[in-house]
Amino acid sequence: MDEKPGDVLTIEELSAYLKIPKSTLYKLVREGKVPCQKIGRYWRFLKVAIDRWVEDLPAKSSTVQAGTHGDKKAEETSNGGVLSESDLAKDRRCP
């Protein structure tokens, strides 16, 4: 894909770009943890906002293993890479 500053991704394209299941992406959108915009009945994502959001994720959270900590973050990270809300509280979120 030729990248332009205004590139807009569909949920299918973003799922492929992030290499996560669409169901996980829908959950992140529903929880307001990913920068997005609903246009009519369709979710759209600005690629530059997604890139910034991914870069702002704490690196330590992606290495948490199930069973190494008794906290919710370790459990969620082991279940599809979903991070806690405090880890993702930087950009505009969609409810």
XYZ file of N, CA and C in Angstrom:
285
model
N 0.845 -1.178 0.000
C 0.000 0.000 0.000
C 0.887 1.236 0.000
N 0.625 2.161 -0.885
C 1.357 3.433 -0.897
C 0.860 4.262 0.270
N 1.797 4.629 1.162
C 1.398 5.361 2.359
C 1.360 6.861 2.096
N 0.242 7.480 2.511
C 0.064 8.916 2.446
C -0.366 9.371 3.831
N -0.098 10.633 4.188
C -0.456 11.095 5.534
C -1.920 10.881 5.890
N -2.821 10.925 4.927
C -4.241 10.784 5.206
C -4.785 9.393 4.990
N -3.917 8.361 4.933
C -4.397 7.004 4.703
C -5.414 6.596 5.754
N -6.525 6.051 5.291
C -7.595 5.573 6.149
C -7.720 4.075 5.941
N -7.804 3.332 7.056
C -7.882 1.882 6.996
C -9.261 1.402 7.445
N -9.717 0.315 6.837
C -10.927 -0.362 7.300
C -10.550 -1.289 8.443
N -11.537 -1.870 9.075
C -11.255 -2.796 10.174
C -10.500 -4.021 9.659
N -10.821 -4.470 8.443
C -10.127 -5.618 7.859
C -8.668 -5.277 7.566
N -8.433 -4.100 6.997
C -7.069 -3.678 6.683
C -6.248 -3.482 7.952
N -6.855 -2.889 8.993
C -6.136 -2.670 10.239
C -5.833 -3.993 10.936
N -6.758 -4.919 10.872
C -6.535 -6.244 11.445
C -5.322 -6.906 10.793
N -5.240 -6.827 9.480
C -4.089 -7.397 8.759
C -2.813 -6.620 9.079
N -2.899 -5.296 9.137
C -1.737 -4.446 9.412
C -1.151 -4.732 10.793
N -2.022 -4.879 11.801
C -1.564 -5.127 13.164
C -1.335 -6.617 13.443
N -1.780 -7.456 12.506
C -1.648 -8.917 12.638
C -2.360 -9.420 13.894
N -3.599 -8.933 14.079
C -4.438 -9.389 15.175
C -5.802 -9.763 14.598
N -6.526 -10.645 15.275
C -7.861 -11.009 14.787
C -8.815 -9.821 14.800
N -9.766 -9.834 13.867
C -10.766 -8.764 13.841
C -11.552 -8.717 15.145
N -11.801 -9.865 15.749
C -12.552 -9.889 17.005
C -11.822 -9.125 18.108
N -10.497 -9.241 18.157
C -9.703 -8.498 19.142
C -9.771 -7.007 18.844
N -9.693 -6.655 17.582
C -9.761 -5.255 17.188
C -11.129 -4.663 17.516
N -12.198 -5.404 17.240
C -13.532 -4.932 17.599
C -13.640 -4.719 19.113
N -13.049 -5.600 19.898
C -13.072 -5.452 21.355
C -12.345 -4.176 21.775
N -11.160 -3.919 21.188
C -10.410 -2.702 21.501
C -11.211 -1.461 21.132
N -11.885 -1.506 19.990
C -12.716 -0.377 19.559
C -13.863 -0.179 20.537
N -14.548 -1.248 20.875
C -15.693 -1.189 21.785
C -15.293 -0.621 23.148
N -14.080 -0.951 23.603
C -13.595 -0.478 24.894
C -12.972 0.913 24.819
N -12.907 1.491 23.612
C -12.355 2.831 23.451
C -10.848 2.889 23.593
N -10.164 1.820 23.256
C -8.720 1.747 23.457
C -7.896 2.003 22.201
N -8.552 2.196 21.083
C -7.827 2.416 19.831
C -8.373 3.678 19.166
N -7.503 4.526 18.594
C -7.999 5.741 17.928
C -8.769 5.374 16.661
N -10.012 5.847 16.571
C -10.850 5.485 15.433
C -11.975 6.498 15.251
N -12.723 6.289 14.175
C -13.865 7.146 13.882
C -14.936 6.281 13.240
N -16.148 6.415 13.705
C -17.254 5.695 13.085
C -17.905 6.624 12.078
N -17.996 6.154 10.848
C -18.629 6.914 9.773
C -19.823 6.088 9.318
N -21.007 6.573 9.660
C -22.200 5.764 9.410
C -22.136 4.511 10.264
N -22.145 3.360 9.618
C -22.021 2.108 10.374
C -20.642 1.479 10.239
N -19.700 2.217 9.686
C -18.362 1.686 9.420
C -17.311 2.331 10.319
N -16.380 1.521 10.827
C -15.240 2.021 11.594
C -14.108 2.329 10.638
N -13.460 3.473 10.841
C -12.306 3.864 10.031
C -11.181 4.295 10.966
N -9.956 4.088 10.506
C -8.774 4.312 11.321
C -7.735 5.070 10.505
N -7.252 6.201 11.036
C -6.168 6.921 10.375
C -4.866 6.183 10.659
N -4.156 5.823 9.603
C -2.931 5.043 9.760
C -1.907 5.776 10.623
N -1.768 7.086 10.446
C -0.788 7.833 11.248
C -1.157 7.795 12.733
N -2.453 7.850 13.055
C -2.887 7.774 14.457
C -2.623 6.387 15.025
N -2.843 5.353 14.222
C -2.577 3.978 14.660
C -1.079 3.790 14.885
N -0.263 4.275 13.966
C 1.198 4.145 14.120
C 1.665 4.836 15.399
N 1.137 6.021 15.661
C 1.503 6.765 16.877
C 1.036 5.998 18.128
N -0.181 5.462 18.075
C -0.734 4.691 19.187
C 0.133 3.461 19.492
N 0.541 2.746 18.451
C 1.381 1.558 18.634
C 2.746 1.953 19.205
N 3.331 3.033 18.687
C 4.633 3.489 19.191
C 4.558 3.912 20.651
N 3.418 4.442 21.086
C 3.255 4.917 22.462
C 2.950 3.803 23.456
N 2.657 2.598 22.968
C 2.405 1.486 23.884
C 3.688 1.166 24.629
N 3.602 0.955 25.940
C 4.808 0.632 26.706
C 5.395 -0.703 26.245
N 6.698 -0.720 26.007
C 7.364 -1.928 25.515
C 7.301 -3.051 26.532
N 7.372 -2.742 27.814
C 7.376 -3.788 28.839
C 6.083 -4.588 28.851
N 4.970 -3.999 28.478
C 3.686 -4.695 28.511
C 3.616 -5.819 27.487
N 4.320 -5.671 26.383
C 4.250 -6.697 25.351
C 5.043 -7.938 25.725
N 5.854 -7.889 26.791
C 6.657 -9.039 27.172
C 6.124 -9.755 28.403
N 4.989 -9.309 28.945
C 4.416 -9.943 30.124
C 3.892 -11.316 29.738
N 4.241 -12.327 30.503
C 3.820 -13.694 30.234
C 2.726 -14.113 31.211
N 1.853 -14.970 30.767
C 0.804 -15.500 31.640
C 1.440 -16.240 32.795
N 0.925 -16.003 33.993
C 1.413 -16.711 35.160
C 2.610 -16.063 35.829
N 3.240 -15.067 35.219
C 4.400 -14.451 35.843
C 3.993 -13.408 36.857
N 2.784 -12.845 36.714
C 2.258 -11.871 37.659
C 0.818 -12.248 37.933
N 0.361 -11.950 39.117
C -1.020 -12.254 39.449
C -1.967 -11.134 39.097
N -1.534 -10.181 38.271
C -2.391 -9.036 38.001
C -3.178 -9.215 36.708
N -4.167 -8.343 36.531
C -5.055 -8.398 35.385
C -4.303 -8.154 34.080
N -3.313 -7.240 34.081
C -2.572 -6.920 32.867
C -1.886 -8.167 32.307
N -1.266 -8.965 33.145
C -0.595 -10.181 32.685
C -1.611 -11.135 32.078
N -2.771 -11.247 32.707
C -3.801 -12.139 32.205
C -4.323 -11.651 30.859
N -4.603 -10.342 30.720
C -5.125 -9.805 29.472
C -4.095 -9.876 28.366
N -2.839 -9.577 28.653
C -1.812 -9.606 27.630
C -1.630 -11.014 27.094
N -1.778 -11.999 27.945
C -1.636 -13.376 27.490
C -2.829 -13.817 26.656
N -3.921 -13.078 26.707
C -5.126 -13.419 25.959
C -5.278 -12.524 24.734
N -4.379 -12.590 23.799
C -4.528 -11.867 22.541
C -3.873 -10.510 22.497
N -3.040 -10.168 23.457
C -2.312 -8.912 23.400
C -3.114 -7.694 23.812
N -4.238 -7.876 24.503
C -5.045 -6.741 24.939
C -4.401 -6.145 26.185
N -4.096 -4.864 26.144
C -3.427 -4.193 27.249
C -4.441 -3.471 28.125
N -4.016 -3.115 29.319
C -4.919 -2.420 30.228
C -5.247 -1.027 29.710
N -6.367 -0.480 30.178
C -6.814 0.831 29.713
C -5.800 1.915 30.020
N -5.104 1.832 31.159
C -4.118 2.852 31.500
C -2.936 2.829 30.534
N -2.648 1.660 29.931
C -1.569 1.566 28.965
C -1.910 2.271 27.653
N -3.197 2.463 27.397
C -3.629 2.953 26.094
C -4.313 4.310 26.155
N -4.127 5.050 27.224
C -4.910 6.262 27.468
C -4.346 7.517 26.824
N -3.688 7.444 25.701
C -3.062 8.634 25.124
C -3.890 9.301 24.027
N -4.259 8.569 22.974
C -4.976 9.155 21.846
C -6.465 9.182 22.087
N -7.181 9.803 21.149
C -8.643 9.824 21.187
C -9.155 8.401 21.017
N -10.136 8.044 21.755
C -10.666 6.695 21.721
C -12.117 6.715 21.239
N -12.539 5.637 20.631
C -13.934 5.485 20.219
C -14.663 4.622 21.223
N -15.847 5.016 21.634
C -16.623 4.174 22.555
C -17.259 3.004 21.835
